[in-house]
């Protein structure tokens, strides 16, 4: 079971939802968040931070290593910001922050097809999802690279 948390960025303008896989990491593992606007001023440290496009997530790596070792038996050297994000222990709930709100209108158009032509609905949904993943990969979103 995953825990969902919401974190406001450093400048306070934006918020992002995170999933914490299997409740291994506590919410405090996400130390800070920098949106595209405030990330320009963030002092980037690859030992404690992860950049996903224009967003930066700062992790409490001491806490993350402690939790990974005690709950997972993981070698502390393996616990990096990339490990936390890519393995889902502290990652975006969506493919990128705000994704669900952005795709709502696109999905409504496709869902409307369900009642009138179910076969076309499934074809459109599949094609839309494939195009979307390819576009997100091209844009460089980290979670999309693993799809």
Coordinates of N, CA, C and O in Angstrom, one line a residue:
X1 N 0.8 -1.2 0.0 CA 0.0 0.0 0.0 C 0.9 1.2 0.0 O 1.9 1.3 0.7
X2 N 0.5 2.2 -0.8 CA 1.3 3.5 -0.9 C 0.6 4.5 -0.1 O -0.6 4.6 0.1
X3 N 1.4 5.4 0.5 CA 0.9 6.6 1.1 C 1.0 7.8 0.2 O 2.1 7.9 -0.5
X4 N 0.0 8.6 0.1 CA 0.1 9.8 -0.7 C 0.3 11.0 0.2 O -0.3 11.1 1.2
X5 N 1.3 11.8 -0.2 CA 1.5 13.1 0.5 C 1.5 14.2 -0.5 O 1.7 14.0 -1.7
X6 N 1.2 15.4 -0.1 CA 1.3 16.6 -0.9 C 2.3 17.5 -0.3 O 2.4 17.7 0.9
X7 N 3.2 18.0 -1.2 CA 4.3 18.9 -0.8 C 4.2 20.2 -1.6 O 4.1 20.2 -2.8
X8 N 4.3 21.3 -0.9 CA 4.3 22.6 -1.5 C 5.7 23.0 -1.8 O 6.6 22.7 -1.0
X9 N 5.9 23.6 -2.9 CA 7.3 24.0 -3.3 C 7.9 25.1 -2.5 O 7.1 25.8 -1.7
X10 N 9.1 25.3 -2.6 CA 9.9 26.3 -1.8 C 9.3 27.7 -1.9 O 9.2 28.4 -0.9
X11 N 8.9 28.1 -3.1 CA 8.3 29.5 -3.2 C 6.9 29.5 -2.8 O 6.3 30.6 -2.7
X12 N 6.2 28.4 -2.6 CA 4.8 28.3 -2.2 C 3.8 28.4 -3.3 O 2.6 28.4 -3.1
X13 N 4.3 28.6 -4.6 CA 3.3 28.8 -5.7 C 2.7 27.5 -6.2 O 1.5 27.5 -6.7
X14 N 3.3 26.3 -6.0 CA 2.8 25.1 -6.6 C 2.9 24.0 -5.5 O 3.6 24.1 -4.6
X15 N 2.2 22.9 -5.8 CA 2.1 21.7 -5.0 C 2.2 20.5 -5.8 O 1.8 20.5 -7.0
X16 N 2.8 19.4 -5.3 CA 2.9 18.2 -6.0 C 2.5 17.0 -5.1 O 2.8 17.1 -3.9
X17 N 1.9 16.0 -5.7 CA 1.5 14.8 -4.9 C 2.6 13.8 -5.1 O 3.1 13.6 -6.2
X18 N 2.9 13.1 -4.0 CA 4.0 12.1 -4.0 C 3.3 10.8 -3.5 O 2.4 10.8 -2.7
X19 N 3.8 9.7 -4.0 CA 3.5 8.3 -3.5 C 4.7 7.9 -2.7 O 5.9 8.0 -3.2
X20 N 4.5 7.3 -1.6 CA 5.5 6.7 -0.8 C 5.3 5.2 -0.8 O 4.4 4.7 0.0
X21 N 6.0 4.4 -1.6 CA 5.7 3.0 -1.8 C 5.8 2.2 -0.5 O 6.8 2.3 0.3
X22 N 4.8 1.4 -0.3 CA 4.7 0.4 0.8 C 4.9 1.1 2.2 O 5.3 0.4 3.1
X23 N 4.7 2.4 2.3 CA 4.9 3.1 3.5 C 6.2 2.9 4.1 O 6.4 2.9 5.4
X24 N 7.3 2.7 3.3 CA 8.6 2.4 3.8 C 9.2 3.8 4.3 O 9.8 3.8 5.4
X25 N 9.0 4.8 3.5 CA 9.6 6.1 3.9 C 8.5 7.0 4.5 O 7.4 7.0 4.1
X26 N 8.9 7.8 5.5 CA 7.9 8.7 6.1 C 7.8 10.0 5.3 O 8.7 10.2 4.4
X27 N 6.8 10.7 5.4 CA 6.6 11.9 4.6 C 7.8 12.9 4.7 O 8.2 13.6 3.7
X28 N 8.5 12.9 5.8 CA 9.6 13.8 6.0 C 10.8 13.5 5.1 O 11.8 14.3 5.0
X29 N 10.8 12.4 4.4 CA 11.9 12.0 3.5 C 12.0 13.0 2.4 O 13.1 13.3 1.8
X30 N 10.9 13.6 2.0 CA 10.9 14.7 1.0 C 11.1 16.0 1.8 O 10.3 16.5 2.4
X31 N 12.4 16.4 1.7 CA 12.9 17.5 2.5 C 12.4 18.9 1.9 O 12.1 19.8 2.7
X32 N 12.4 19.0 0.6 CA 12.0 20.2 0.0 C 11.6 19.9 -1.5 O 12.1 18.9 -2.0
X33 N 10.9 20.8 -2.0 CA 10.5 20.7 -3.4 C 10.6 22.1 -4.1 O 10.3 23.1 -3.5
X34 N 11.1 22.1 -5.3 CA 11.4 23.3 -6.1 C 10.7 23.2 -7.4 O 11.0 22.3 -8.2
X35 N 9.7 24.0 -7.6 CA 8.9 24.0 -8.9 C 9.8 24.6 -10.0 O 10.9 25.1 -9.7
X36 N 9.3 24.6 -11.2 CA 10.2 25.2 -12.3 C 10.6 26.7 -12.0 O 11.7 27.1 -12.4
X37 N 9.7 27.4 -11.3 CA 10.1 28.8 -11.0 C 11.2 28.9 -10.0 O 12.2 29.6 -10.1
X38 N 11.0 28.3 -8.8 CA 11.9 28.4 -7.7 C 13.1 27.5 -7.9 O 14.1 27.7 -7.2
X39 N 13.1 26.5 -8.8 CA 14.3 25.7 -9.0 C 15.4 26.4 -9.6 O 16.6 26.0 -9.4
X40 N 15.2 27.5 -10.2 CA 16.3 28.3 -10.8 C 17.2 28.8 -9.8 O 18.4 29.0 -10.1
X41 N 16.7 29.1 -8.6 CA 17.5 29.6 -7.5 C 18.0 28.5 -6.5 O 18.7 28.9 -5.6
X42 N 17.6 27.3 -6.7 CA 17.9 26.2 -5.8 C 19.4 25.8 -5.9 O 19.9 25.6 -7.1
X43 N 20.1 25.7 -4.8 CA 21.5 25.2 -4.9 C 21.5 23.7 -5.1 O 21.2 23.0 -4.1
X44 N 21.6 23.2 -6.3 CA 21.5 21.8 -6.6 C 22.6 21.0 -6.1 O 23.8 21.2 -6.4
X45 N 22.3 19.9 -5.4 CA 23.2 19.0 -4.8 C 22.8 17.6 -5.2 O 21.8 17.0 -4.7
X46 N 23.5 16.9 -6.2 CA 23.1 15.6 -6.7 C 23.1 14.5 -5.6 O 22.5 13.5 -5.8
X47 N 23.8 14.7 -4.5 CA 23.9 13.7 -3.5 C 22.6 13.7 -2.7 O 22.3 12.6 -2.1
X48 N 21.8 14.8 -2.7 CA 20.5 14.8 -1.9 C 19.3 15.2 -2.8 O 18.2 15.2 -2.3
X49 N 19.6 15.5 -4.1 CA 18.5 16.1 -4.9 C 18.3 15.3 -6.2 O 19.3 14.7 -6.7
X50 N 17.1 15.4 -6.7 CA 16.9 14.8 -8.0 C 16.2 15.8 -8.9 O 15.2 16.5 -8.4
X51 N 16.6 16.0 -10.1 CA 16.0 16.9 -11.1 C 15.2 16.1 -12.0 O 15.6 15.2 -12.6
X52 N 13.9 16.5 -12.2 CA 13.0 15.9 -13.2 C 12.5 17.1 -14.0 O 11.6 17.8 -13.5
X53 N 13.0 17.2 -15.2 CA 12.8 18.4 -16.0 C 13.1 19.6 -15.2 O 14.3 19.8 -14.8
X54 N 12.2 20.5 -15.0 CA 12.5 21.8 -14.3 C 12.1 21.7 -12.8 O 12.2 22.7 -12.1
X55 N 11.7 20.5 -12.3 CA 11.4 20.4 -10.9 C 12.6 19.8 -10.2 O 13.3 19.0 -10.8
X56 N 12.8 20.1 -8.9 CA 13.9 19.5 -8.1 C 13.2 19.0 -6.8 O 12.5 19.7 -6.1
X57 N 13.5 17.8 -6.5 CA 13.1 17.2 -5.2 C 14.4 17.0 -4.3 O 15.4 16.4 -4.8
X58 N 14.3 17.6 -3.1 CA 15.4 17.4 -2.2 C 14.9 16.4 -1.1 O 13.8 16.5 -0.6
X59 N 15.8 15.4 -0.9 CA 15.5 14.3 0.0 C 16.3 14.4 1.2 O 17.5 14.8 1.2
X60 N 15.8 14.0 2.4 CA 16.6 13.8 3.6 C 17.2 12.4 3.5 O 16.6 11.4 3.8
X61 N 18.5 12.4 3.0 CA 19.1 11.1 2.6 C 19.5 10.4 3.9 O 19.6 9.1 3.9
X62 N 19.8 11.1 5.0 CA 20.1 10.3 6.2 C 18.9 9.5 6.7 O 19.0 8.3 7.0
X63 N 17.7 10.1 6.7 CA 16.5 9.5 7.0 C 16.2 8.3 6.0 O 15.8 7.2 6.4
X64 N 16.4 8.6 4.7 CA 16.1 7.6 3.7 C 17.0 6.4 3.9 O 16.5 5.3 3.8
X65 N 18.2 6.6 4.1 CA 19.2 5.5 4.3 C 18.8 4.7 5.5 O 18.8 3.4 5.5
X66 N 18.5 5.4 6.6 CA 18.1 4.7 7.9 C 16.9 3.8 7.6 O 16.9 2.6 8.0
X67 N 15.9 4.3 7.0 CA 14.6 3.6 6.7 C 14.9 2.4 5.7 O 14.3 1.3 5.9
X68 N 15.6 2.7 4.7 CA 15.9 1.6 3.7 C 16.7 0.5 4.3 O 16.4 -0.7 4.1
X69 N 17.6 0.8 5.2 CA 18.4 -0.3 5.8 C 17.6 -1.0 6.8 O 17.5 -2.2 6.8
X70 N 16.8 -0.3 7.7 CA 16.1 -0.9 8.7 C 14.8 -1.7 8.2 O 14.5 -2.8 8.7
X71 N 14.2 -1.2 7.2 CA 13.0 -1.8 6.7 C 13.2 -2.7 5.5 O 12.4 -3.7 5.3
X72 N 14.2 -2.4 4.7 CA 14.4 -3.2 3.5 C 15.7 -4.1 3.5 O 15.8 -4.9 2.6
X73 N 16.6 -3.7 4.4 CA 17.8 -4.4 4.4 C 18.7 -4.1 3.2 O 19.6 -4.8 2.8
X74 N 18.5 -2.9 2.7 CA 19.3 -2.4 1.5 C 20.6 -1.8 2.0 O 20.7 -1.2 3.0
X75 N 21.6 -2.1 1.2 CA 22.9 -1.5 1.4 C 22.8 0.0 1.3 O 22.2 0.5 0.3
X76 N 23.2 0.7 2.3 CA 23.0 2.2 2.3 C 23.7 2.9 1.1 O 23.2 4.0 0.7
X77 N 24.7 2.3 0.5 CA 25.3 2.9 -0.6 C 24.4 2.9 -1.8 O 24.5 3.8 -2.7
X78 N 23.4 2.0 -1.9 CA 22.4 2.0 -3.0 C 21.4 3.0 -2.9 O 20.7 3.3 -3.8
X79 N 21.2 3.6 -1.7 CA 20.1 4.6 -1.4 C 20.6 5.9 -1.9 O 21.3 6.6 -1.2
X80 N 20.1 6.3 -3.0 CA 20.4 7.6 -3.6 C 19.1 8.3 -4.0 O 18.0 7.7 -3.9
X81 N 19.1 9.6 -4.3 CA 17.8 10.2 -4.8 C 17.2 9.4 -6.0 O 16.0 9.3 -6.0
X82 N 18.0 8.9 -6.9 CA 17.5 8.2 -8.0 C 16.8 6.9 -7.5 O 15.8 6.5 -8.1
X83 N 17.4 6.2 -6.6 CA 16.8 5.0 -6.0 C 15.4 5.3 -5.4 O 14.4 4.6 -5.7
X84 N 15.3 6.4 -4.6 CA 14.1 6.7 -4.0 C 13.0 7.0 -5.0 O 11.9 6.6 -4.9
X85 N 13.4 7.8 -6.0 CA 12.4 8.2 -7.1 C 12.0 7.0 -8.0 O 10.9 6.7 -8.2
X86 N 13.1 6.4 -8.6 CA 12.8 5.4 -9.6 C 12.2 4.1 -9.1 O 11.4 3.4 -9.8
X87 N 12.5 3.8 -7.8 CA 11.9 2.6 -7.2 C 10.5 2.8 -6.6 O 9.9 1.9 -6.0
X88 N 10.1 4.1 -6.6 CA 8.8 4.5 -6.1 C 8.7 4.7 -4.6 O 7.6 4.9 -4.1
X89 N 9.8 4.8 -3.9 CA 9.8 5.0 -2.5 C 9.4 6.4 -2.1 O 8.9 6.7 -1.0
X90 N 9.7 7.4 -3.0 CA 9.3 8.8 -2.8 C 9.3 9.4 -4.2 O 10.3 10.0 -4.6
X91 N 8.2 9.2 -4.9 CA 8.1 9.6 -6.3 C 6.8 10.4 -6.6 O 5.9 10.4 -5.7
X92 N 6.7 11.0 -7.8 CA 5.5 11.7 -8.1 C 4.3 10.6 -8.1 O 4.5 9.5 -8.5
X93 N 3.2 11.1 -7.7 CA 2.0 10.3 -7.8 C 1.6 10.0 -9.2 O 1.2 9.0 -9.6
X94 N 1.8 11.0 -10.0 CA 1.5 11.0 -11.5 C 2.8 10.8 -12.2 O 3.9 10.7 -11.6
X95 N 2.8 10.9 -13.5 CA 4.0 10.9 -14.3 C 4.8 12.2 -14.1 O 6.0 12.2 -14.1
X96 N 4.1 13.2 -13.9 CA 4.7 14.5 -13.6 C 3.6 15.3 -12.8 O 2.4 15.0 -12.8
X97 N 4.1 16.3 -12.0 CA 3.1 17.1 -11.2 C 2.1 17.8 -12.1 O 2.4 18.4 -13.1
X98 N 0.8 17.6 -11.7 CA -0.3 18.2 -12.4 C -0.8 17.5 -13.6 O -1.7 18.0 -14.3
X99 N -0.3 16.3 -13.8 CA -0.7 15.5 -15.0 C -2.2 15.3 -15.1 O -2.8 15.5 -16.1
X100 N -2.8 14.8 -14.0 CA -4.3 14.5 -14.0 C -5.1 15.6 -14.4 O -6.1 15.5 -15.2
X101 N -4.8 16.8 -13.9 CA -5.6 18.0 -14.2 C -5.4 18.3 -15.7 O -6.4 18.7 -16.4
X102 N -4.2 18.2 -16.2 CA -4.0 18.6 -17.6 C -4.6 17.6 -18.6 O -5.0 18.1 -19.7
X103 N -4.8 16.4 -18.3 CA -5.3 15.4 -19.3 C -6.8 15.2 -19.1 O -7.4 14.5 -19.9
X104 N -7.5 15.9 -18.2 CA -8.9 15.7 -18.0 C -9.7 15.9 -19.2 O -10.6 15.1 -19.6
X105 N -9.5 17.0 -19.9 CA -10.3 17.3 -21.1 C -10.1 16.3 -22.2 O -11.0 15.9 -22.9
X106 N -8.8 15.9 -22.4 CA -8.5 14.9 -23.4 C -9.2 13.6 -23.1 O -9.8 13.0 -24.0
X107 N -9.2 13.2 -21.9 CA -9.8 11.9 -21.5 C -11.3 12.0 -21.6 O -12.0 11.0 -22.0
X108 N -11.9 13.1 -21.3 CA -13.4 13.3 -21.4 C -13.8 13.1 -22.9 O -14.9 12.4 -23.1
X109 N -13.1 13.6 -23.8 CA -13.4 13.4 -25.2 C -13.4 11.9 -25.6 O -14.3 11.5 -26.3
X110 N -12.4 11.2 -25.1 CA -12.3 9.8 -25.5 C -13.4 9.0 -24.8 O -14.0 8.1 -25.4
X111 N -13.6 9.3 -23.5 CA -14.6 8.5 -22.7 C -16.0 8.7 -23.3 O -16.8 7.8 -23.3
X112 N -16.3 9.9 -23.9 CA -17.6 10.1 -24.6 C -17.8 9.1 -25.7 O -19.0 8.8 -26.0
X113 N -16.8 8.5 -26.3 CA -16.9 7.5 -27.3 C -17.4 6.2 -26.8 O -18.0 5.4 -27.6
X114 N -17.3 5.9 -25.6 CA -17.6 4.6 -25.0 C -19.1 4.3 -25.3 O -19.4 3.1 -25.7
X115 N -20.0 5.2 -25.1 CA -21.4 4.9 -25.3 C -21.8 4.8 -26.8 O -22.6 4.0 -27.1
X116 N -21.1 5.5 -27.6 CA -21.5 5.5 -29.0 C -20.8 4.4 -29.8 O -21.4 3.8 -30.8
X117 N -19.5 4.1 -29.5 CA -18.8 3.1 -30.3 C -17.7 2.5 -29.4 O -16.5 3.0 -29.4
X118 N -18.0 1.5 -28.6 CA -17.0 0.9 -27.7 C -15.7 0.4 -28.3 O -14.7 0.6 -27.8
X119 N -15.8 -0.1 -29.5 CA -14.6 -0.6 -30.2 C -13.7 0.6 -30.5 O -12.5 0.6 -30.3
X120 N -14.3 1.6 -31.0 CA -13.5 2.8 -31.4 C -12.9 3.5 -30.1 O -11.8 4.0 -30.1
X121 N -13.7 3.4 -29.0 CA -13.3 3.9 -27.7 C -11.9 3.3 -27.3 O -11.0 4.0 -27.0
X122 N -11.9 1.9 -27.3 CA -10.7 1.2 -26.9 C -9.5 1.5 -27.9 O -8.4 1.7 -27.4
X123 N -9.8 1.6 -29.1 CA -8.7 2.0 -30.1 C -8.2 3.4 -29.8 O -7.0 3.6 -29.8
X124 N -9.1 4.3 -29.6 CA -8.7 5.7 -29.4 C -7.9 5.8 -28.1 O -6.9 6.5 -28.0
X125 N -8.4 5.1 -27.0 CA -7.7 5.1 -25.7 C -6.3 4.6 -25.8 O -5.4 5.2 -25.3
X126 N -6.2 3.5 -26.5 CA -4.9 2.9 -26.6 C -3.9 3.8 -27.4 O -2.8 4.0 -27.0
X127 N -4.4 4.3 -28.5 CA -3.6 5.2 -29.4 C -3.2 6.5 -28.6 O -2.0 6.9 -28.6
X128 N -4.2 7.0 -27.9 CA -3.9 8.2 -27.1 C -2.8 8.0 -26.0 O -1.9 8.8 -25.9
X129 N -3.0 6.8 -25.3 CA -2.0 6.5 -24.3 C -0.6 6.3 -24.9 O 0.4 6.8 -24.3
X130 N -0.5 5.7 -26.0 CA 0.8 5.4 -26.6 C 1.4 6.8 -27.0 O 2.6 7.0 -26.8
X131 N 0.6 7.6 -27.7 CA 1.2 8.9 -28.1 C 1.6 9.8 -26.9 O 2.6 10.4 -26.9
X132 N 0.8 9.7 -25.9 CA 1.1 10.5 -24.7 C 2.4 10.0 -24.0 O 3.2 10.9 -23.7
X133 N 2.6 8.7 -23.9 CA 3.9 8.2 -23.3 C 5.1 8.6 -24.2 O 6.1 9.1 -23.6
X134 N 4.9 8.5 -25.5 CA 6.0 8.9 -26.4 C 6.3 10.4 -26.2 O 7.5 10.8 -26.2
X135 N 5.3 11.2 -26.1 CA 5.5 12.7 -25.9 C 6.2 13.0 -24.6 O 7.1 13.8 -24.5
X136 N 5.8 12.3 -23.5 CA 6.4 12.5 -22.2 C 7.8 12.1 -22.2 O 8.7 12.7 -21.6
X137 N 8.1 11.0 -22.9 CA 9.5 10.5 -23.0 C 10.3 11.6 -23.7 O 11.4 11.9 -23.3
X138 N 9.8 12.1 -24.8 CA 10.5 13.1 -25.6 C 10.8 14.4 -24.8 O 11.8 15.0 -24.9
X139 N 9.8 14.7 -23.9 CA 10.0 15.9 -23.1 C 11.0 15.6 -21.9 O 11.4 16.6 -21.3
X140 N 11.3 14.4 -21.7 CA 12.3 14.1 -20.7 C 11.8 13.8 -19.3 O 12.6 13.7 -18.3
X141 N 10.5 13.5 -19.1 CA 10.0 13.2 -17.8 C 10.5 11.8 -17.3 O 10.5 10.9 -18.1
X142 N 11.1 11.8 -16.2 CA 11.8 10.6 -15.7 C 10.9 9.4 -15.6 O 11.4 8.3 -16.0
X143 N 9.7 9.5 -15.0 CA 8.9 8.3 -14.9 C 8.5 7.8 -16.3 O 8.3 6.6 -16.5
X144 N 8.3 8.6 -17.3 CA 7.9 8.2 -18.6 C 9.0 7.4 -19.3 O 8.7 6.5 -20.0
X145 N 10.3 7.6 -18.9 CA 11.4 6.9 -19.5 C 11.3 5.4 -19.1 O 11.9 4.6 -19.8
X146 N 10.7 5.1 -18.0 CA 10.6 3.7 -17.5 C 9.3 3.0 -18.0 O 9.1 1.9 -17.6
X147 N 8.5 3.7 -18.8 CA 7.2 3.1 -19.2 C 7.5 2.3 -20.5 O 8.3 2.5 -21.3

